[in-house]
XYZ file of C-alpha atoms in Angstrom:
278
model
C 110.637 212.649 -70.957
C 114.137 211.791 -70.286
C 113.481 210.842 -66.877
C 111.027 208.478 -67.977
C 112.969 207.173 -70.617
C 116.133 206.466 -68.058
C 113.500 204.957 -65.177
C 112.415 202.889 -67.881
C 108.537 204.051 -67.488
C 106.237 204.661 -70.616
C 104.532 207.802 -70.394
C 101.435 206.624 -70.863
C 102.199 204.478 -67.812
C 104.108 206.917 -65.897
C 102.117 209.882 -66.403
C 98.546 208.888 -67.855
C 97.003 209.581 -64.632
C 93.104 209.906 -64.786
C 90.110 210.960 -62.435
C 90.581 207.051 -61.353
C 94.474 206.583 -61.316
C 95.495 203.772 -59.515
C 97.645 202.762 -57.066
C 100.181 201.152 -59.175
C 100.480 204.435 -61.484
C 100.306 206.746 -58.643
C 103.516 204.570 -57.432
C 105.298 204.710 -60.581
C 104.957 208.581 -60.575
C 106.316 208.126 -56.953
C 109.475 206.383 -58.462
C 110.189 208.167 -61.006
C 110.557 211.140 -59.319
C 113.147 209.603 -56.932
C 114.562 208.353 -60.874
C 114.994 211.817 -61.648
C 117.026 212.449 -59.006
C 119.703 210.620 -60.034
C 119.175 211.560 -63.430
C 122.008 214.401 -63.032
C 125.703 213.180 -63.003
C 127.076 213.411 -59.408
C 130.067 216.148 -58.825
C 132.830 215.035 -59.356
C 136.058 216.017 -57.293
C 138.220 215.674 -59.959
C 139.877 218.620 -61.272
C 141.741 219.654 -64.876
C 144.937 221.350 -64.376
C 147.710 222.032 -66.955
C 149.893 219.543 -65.931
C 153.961 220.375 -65.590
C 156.476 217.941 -66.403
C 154.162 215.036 -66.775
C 155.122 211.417 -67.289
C 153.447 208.189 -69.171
C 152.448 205.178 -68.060
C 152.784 201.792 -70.958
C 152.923 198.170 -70.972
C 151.291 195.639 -72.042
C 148.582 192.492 -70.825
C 149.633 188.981 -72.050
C 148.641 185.770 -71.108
C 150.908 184.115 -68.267
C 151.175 180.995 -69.554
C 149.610 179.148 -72.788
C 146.930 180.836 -73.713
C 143.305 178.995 -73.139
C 140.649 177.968 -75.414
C 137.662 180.858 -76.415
C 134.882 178.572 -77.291
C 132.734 180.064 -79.697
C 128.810 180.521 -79.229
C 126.293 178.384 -79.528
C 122.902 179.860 -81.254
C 119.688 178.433 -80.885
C 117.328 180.966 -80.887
C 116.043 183.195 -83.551
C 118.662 182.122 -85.852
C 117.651 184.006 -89.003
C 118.847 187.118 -87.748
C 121.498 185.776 -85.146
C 123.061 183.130 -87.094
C 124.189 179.298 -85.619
C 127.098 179.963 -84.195
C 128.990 183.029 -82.859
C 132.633 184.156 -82.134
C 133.173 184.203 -78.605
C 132.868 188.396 -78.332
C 135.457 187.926 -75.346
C 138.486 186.320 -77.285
C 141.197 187.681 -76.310
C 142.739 187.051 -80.075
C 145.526 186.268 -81.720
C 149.248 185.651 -80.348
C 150.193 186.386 -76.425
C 148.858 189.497 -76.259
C 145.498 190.242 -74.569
C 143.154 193.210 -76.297
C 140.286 194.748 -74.853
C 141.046 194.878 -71.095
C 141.042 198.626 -69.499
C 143.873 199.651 -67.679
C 143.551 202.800 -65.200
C 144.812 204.818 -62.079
C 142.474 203.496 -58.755
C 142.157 207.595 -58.194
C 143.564 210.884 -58.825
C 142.766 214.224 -57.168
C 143.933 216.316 -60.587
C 145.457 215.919 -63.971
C 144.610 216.393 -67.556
C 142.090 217.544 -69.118
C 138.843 214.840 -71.036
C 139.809 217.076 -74.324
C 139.862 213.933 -76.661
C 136.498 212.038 -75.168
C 133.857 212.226 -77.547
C 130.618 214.167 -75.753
C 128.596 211.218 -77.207
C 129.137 207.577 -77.201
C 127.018 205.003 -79.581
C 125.861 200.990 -78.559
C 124.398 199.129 -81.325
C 122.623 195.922 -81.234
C 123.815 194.795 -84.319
C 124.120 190.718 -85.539
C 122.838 189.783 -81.690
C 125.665 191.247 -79.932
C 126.956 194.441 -78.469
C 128.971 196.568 -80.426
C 131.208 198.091 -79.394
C 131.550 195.186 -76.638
C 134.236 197.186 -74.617
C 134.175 201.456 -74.290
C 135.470 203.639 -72.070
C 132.965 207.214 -71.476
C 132.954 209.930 -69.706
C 130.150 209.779 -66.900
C 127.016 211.949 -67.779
C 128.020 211.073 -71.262
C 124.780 210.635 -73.997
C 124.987 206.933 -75.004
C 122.545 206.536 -78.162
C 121.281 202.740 -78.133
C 120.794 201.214 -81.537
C 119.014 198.217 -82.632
C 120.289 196.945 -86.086
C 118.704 193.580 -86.311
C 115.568 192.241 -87.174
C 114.600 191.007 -84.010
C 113.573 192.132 -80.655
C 116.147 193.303 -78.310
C 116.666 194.965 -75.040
C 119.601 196.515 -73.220
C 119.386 195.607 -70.156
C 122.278 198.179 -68.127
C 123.446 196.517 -64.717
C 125.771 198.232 -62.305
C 126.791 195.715 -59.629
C 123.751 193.937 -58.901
C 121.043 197.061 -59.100
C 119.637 197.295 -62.351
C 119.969 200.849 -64.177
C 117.326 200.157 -67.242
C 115.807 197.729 -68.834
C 114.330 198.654 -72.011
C 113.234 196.506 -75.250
C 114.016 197.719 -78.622
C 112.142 195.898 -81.029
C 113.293 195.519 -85.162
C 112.946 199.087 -86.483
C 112.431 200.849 -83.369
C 114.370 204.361 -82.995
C 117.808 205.341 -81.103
C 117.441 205.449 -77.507
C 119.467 208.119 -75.807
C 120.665 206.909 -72.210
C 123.080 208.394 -69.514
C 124.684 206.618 -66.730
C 125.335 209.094 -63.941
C 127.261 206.484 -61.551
C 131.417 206.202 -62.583
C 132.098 202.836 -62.633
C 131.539 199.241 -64.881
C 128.304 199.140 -66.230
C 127.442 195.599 -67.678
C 124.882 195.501 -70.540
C 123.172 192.096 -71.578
C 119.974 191.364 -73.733
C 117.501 188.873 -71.902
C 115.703 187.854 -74.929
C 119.693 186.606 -75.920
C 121.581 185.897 -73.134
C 124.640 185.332 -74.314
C 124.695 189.029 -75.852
C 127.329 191.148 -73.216
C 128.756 194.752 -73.657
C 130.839 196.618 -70.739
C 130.512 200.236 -70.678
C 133.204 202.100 -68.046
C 131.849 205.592 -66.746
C 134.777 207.561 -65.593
C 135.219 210.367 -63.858
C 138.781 211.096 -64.539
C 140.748 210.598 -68.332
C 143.536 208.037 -66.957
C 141.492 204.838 -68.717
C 142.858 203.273 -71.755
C 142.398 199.929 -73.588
C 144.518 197.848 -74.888
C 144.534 197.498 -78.300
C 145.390 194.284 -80.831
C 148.336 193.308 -79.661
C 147.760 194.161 -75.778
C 149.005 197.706 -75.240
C 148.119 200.919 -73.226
C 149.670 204.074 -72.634
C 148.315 206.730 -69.672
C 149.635 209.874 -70.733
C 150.642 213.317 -69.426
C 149.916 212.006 -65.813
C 151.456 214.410 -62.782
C 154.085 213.056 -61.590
C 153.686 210.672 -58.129
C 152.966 207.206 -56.566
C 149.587 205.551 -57.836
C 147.880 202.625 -57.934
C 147.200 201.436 -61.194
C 144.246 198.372 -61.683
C 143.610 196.039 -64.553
C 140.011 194.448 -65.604
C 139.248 192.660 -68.420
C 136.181 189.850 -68.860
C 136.835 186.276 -68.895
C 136.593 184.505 -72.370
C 135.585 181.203 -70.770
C 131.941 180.213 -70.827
C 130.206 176.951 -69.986
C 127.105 176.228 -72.305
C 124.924 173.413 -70.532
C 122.151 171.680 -72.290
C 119.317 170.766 -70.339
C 117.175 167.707 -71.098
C 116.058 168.978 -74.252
C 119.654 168.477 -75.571
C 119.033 172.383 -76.092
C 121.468 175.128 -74.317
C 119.642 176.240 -70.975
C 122.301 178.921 -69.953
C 125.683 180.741 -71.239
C 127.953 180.892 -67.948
C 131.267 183.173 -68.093
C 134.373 182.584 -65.899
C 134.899 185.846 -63.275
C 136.440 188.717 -64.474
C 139.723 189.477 -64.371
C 141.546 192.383 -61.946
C 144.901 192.938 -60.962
C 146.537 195.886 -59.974
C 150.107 197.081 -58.961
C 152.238 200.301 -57.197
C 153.600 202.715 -59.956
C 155.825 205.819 -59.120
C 155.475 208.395 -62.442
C 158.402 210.775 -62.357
C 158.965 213.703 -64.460
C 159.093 213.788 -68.569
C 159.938 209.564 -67.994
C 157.701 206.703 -68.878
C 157.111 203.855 -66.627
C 156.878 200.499 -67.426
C 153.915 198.637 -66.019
C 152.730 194.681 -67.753
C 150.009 193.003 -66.522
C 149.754 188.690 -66.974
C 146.382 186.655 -67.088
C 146.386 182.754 -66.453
C-alpha cells in the first residue's frame, strides 16, 4: 500500500487486475514495482561519531544592498477558501536580515549525531499555501500531508525536473503519509493553485540550519577542518501577467538564490561565516 501510495497509483488501478486486465494496468503494475524500488532510503555514507573538540559555525544572511520589493499575491481563483490577496510566502521580512534560507556544509564524511530531528515531519495545506513553506528533514523521514481547506488540493513533490508524486487531496480527505528517499531540495507546488510553493530539504547529514527572524544560523559541534559551506534560499520576486482576460495567466518567481564560501572550523572556536543577497 505504501508503494502505491508513493507511485501515486490507486489500488484499484494499480492492482485491480481481472481475467481481462489490460495493457495499461498490467503497465502500471510494471511501474510500480520499479516505484518500490526506490521506496527504501538509499545508504548513506555518512557516519555519527562522538565528536572531540568540535567547533561552530554562525553568521548571518542580509540583503547586500536596499532591500527589494515582495509583492504580495494575487487571488483569483476559488476565493472563498483562499482569500483575494496573499502575503508573498517568500518575503524575506522585516529589517536587513533575510529568514528562511538554509545554510549547510556541501559534504562531510562524519560528525554528529541527527539526535534532535524529529522522526516525523508534517505539511499542511492550510489557507492555499504550504505550511511550513521552508523545513529541513532527515531523508527516509515520514512526512504526513494535510489538507486544511475547503477546497481541492494536491501536492505535487518535484525534485529537479522528475516528478516524485502527484497526488490530490480533496476538502476532508485524510493525512497522507509520504517519504522522499533522494537527499536533496524537494519543491512542492499545488496545480489546482499555482502560486502555492513549499521546499522540503532531505538530508543526509545534521549540518543544515535555517535562519531564523532576524537572519541567523549556527552549525554546531562540527569536527574540526576545511569545508565548504553553501547558501540557498528562494527568490521573493514574482511576475503576475494577465492575459487578455485582464485575469492572471501565470505566477513567475525570480531563480533561487546560492552562494557558498571556504570555512576552516578549528577546535572549541566559532567561525564567522555571513552570506549577502542583492
Amino acid at each position: 500500500m505504501e508503494c502505491m501510495r508513493f507511485f501515486g497509483c490507486k489500488p484499484s488501478r494499480c492492482l485491480g487486475l481481472t481475467s481481462s486486465a489490460s495493457y495499461i494496468s498490467r503497465f502500471c503494475v510494471l511501474l510500480l514495482l520499479v516505484s518500490c524500488g526506490r521506496r527504501t532510503p538509499p545508504p548513506s555514507n555518512y557516519r555519527e561519531i562522538d565528536v572531540k573538540d568540535g567547533g561552530s559555525i554562525s553568521g548571518t544572511v542580509r540583503y547586500a544592498g536596499a532591500k527589494p520589493p515582495a509583492d504580495p499575491i494575487i487571488i483569483e481563483k476559488d476565493q472563498d477558501a483562499c482569500g483575494t490577496s496573499h502575503p508573498n510566502t517568500s518575503n524575506p521580512g522585516p529589517g536587513e536580515s533575510i529568514s528562511g534560507a538554509i545554510v549547510y556544509l556541501d559534504s562531510i564524511a562524519r560528525g554528529k549525531s541527527f539526535a534532535g530531528m524529529s522522526p516525523t515531519a508534517t505539511l499542511d495545506q492550510k489557507s492555499c499555501d504550504f505550511v511550513p513553506h521552508v523545513q529541513i528533514i532527515k531523508s527516509g523521514t515520514s512526512i504526513i500531508v494535510s489538507n486544511s481547506d475547503k477546497v481541492l488540493h494536491n501536492f505535487h513533490v518535484w525534485y529537479g525536473l522528475i516528478t516524485v508524486m502527484n497526488e490530490a487531496q480533496p476538502e476532508g480527505a485524510p493525512p497522507h503519509e509520504i517519504m522522499l528517499p533522494e537527499s536533496g531540495l524537494h519543491v512542492v507546488k499545488c496545480d489546482v493553485h499555482p502560486w502555492m510553493r513549499g521546499f522540503i530539504m532531505a538530508v543526509d547529514h545534521p549540518y543544515y540550519a535555517i535562519t531564523d527572524s532576524t537572519g541567523h544560523f549556527t552549525l554546531s559541534n562540527v569536527p574540526p577542518g576545511h569545508y565548504t559551506l553553501k547558501m540557498w534560499r528562494d527568490n521573493w520576486s514574482i511576475d503576475q501577467p494577465r492575459g487578455r482576460t485582464g485575469h492572471v495567466s501565470d505566477y513567475n518567481w525570480g531563480s533561487d538564490f546560492r552562494n557558498q564560501k571556504e570555512v576552516d572550523v578549528r577546535p572549541n572556536a566559532v567561525t564567522t561565516a555571513d552570506f549577502s543577497l542583492p
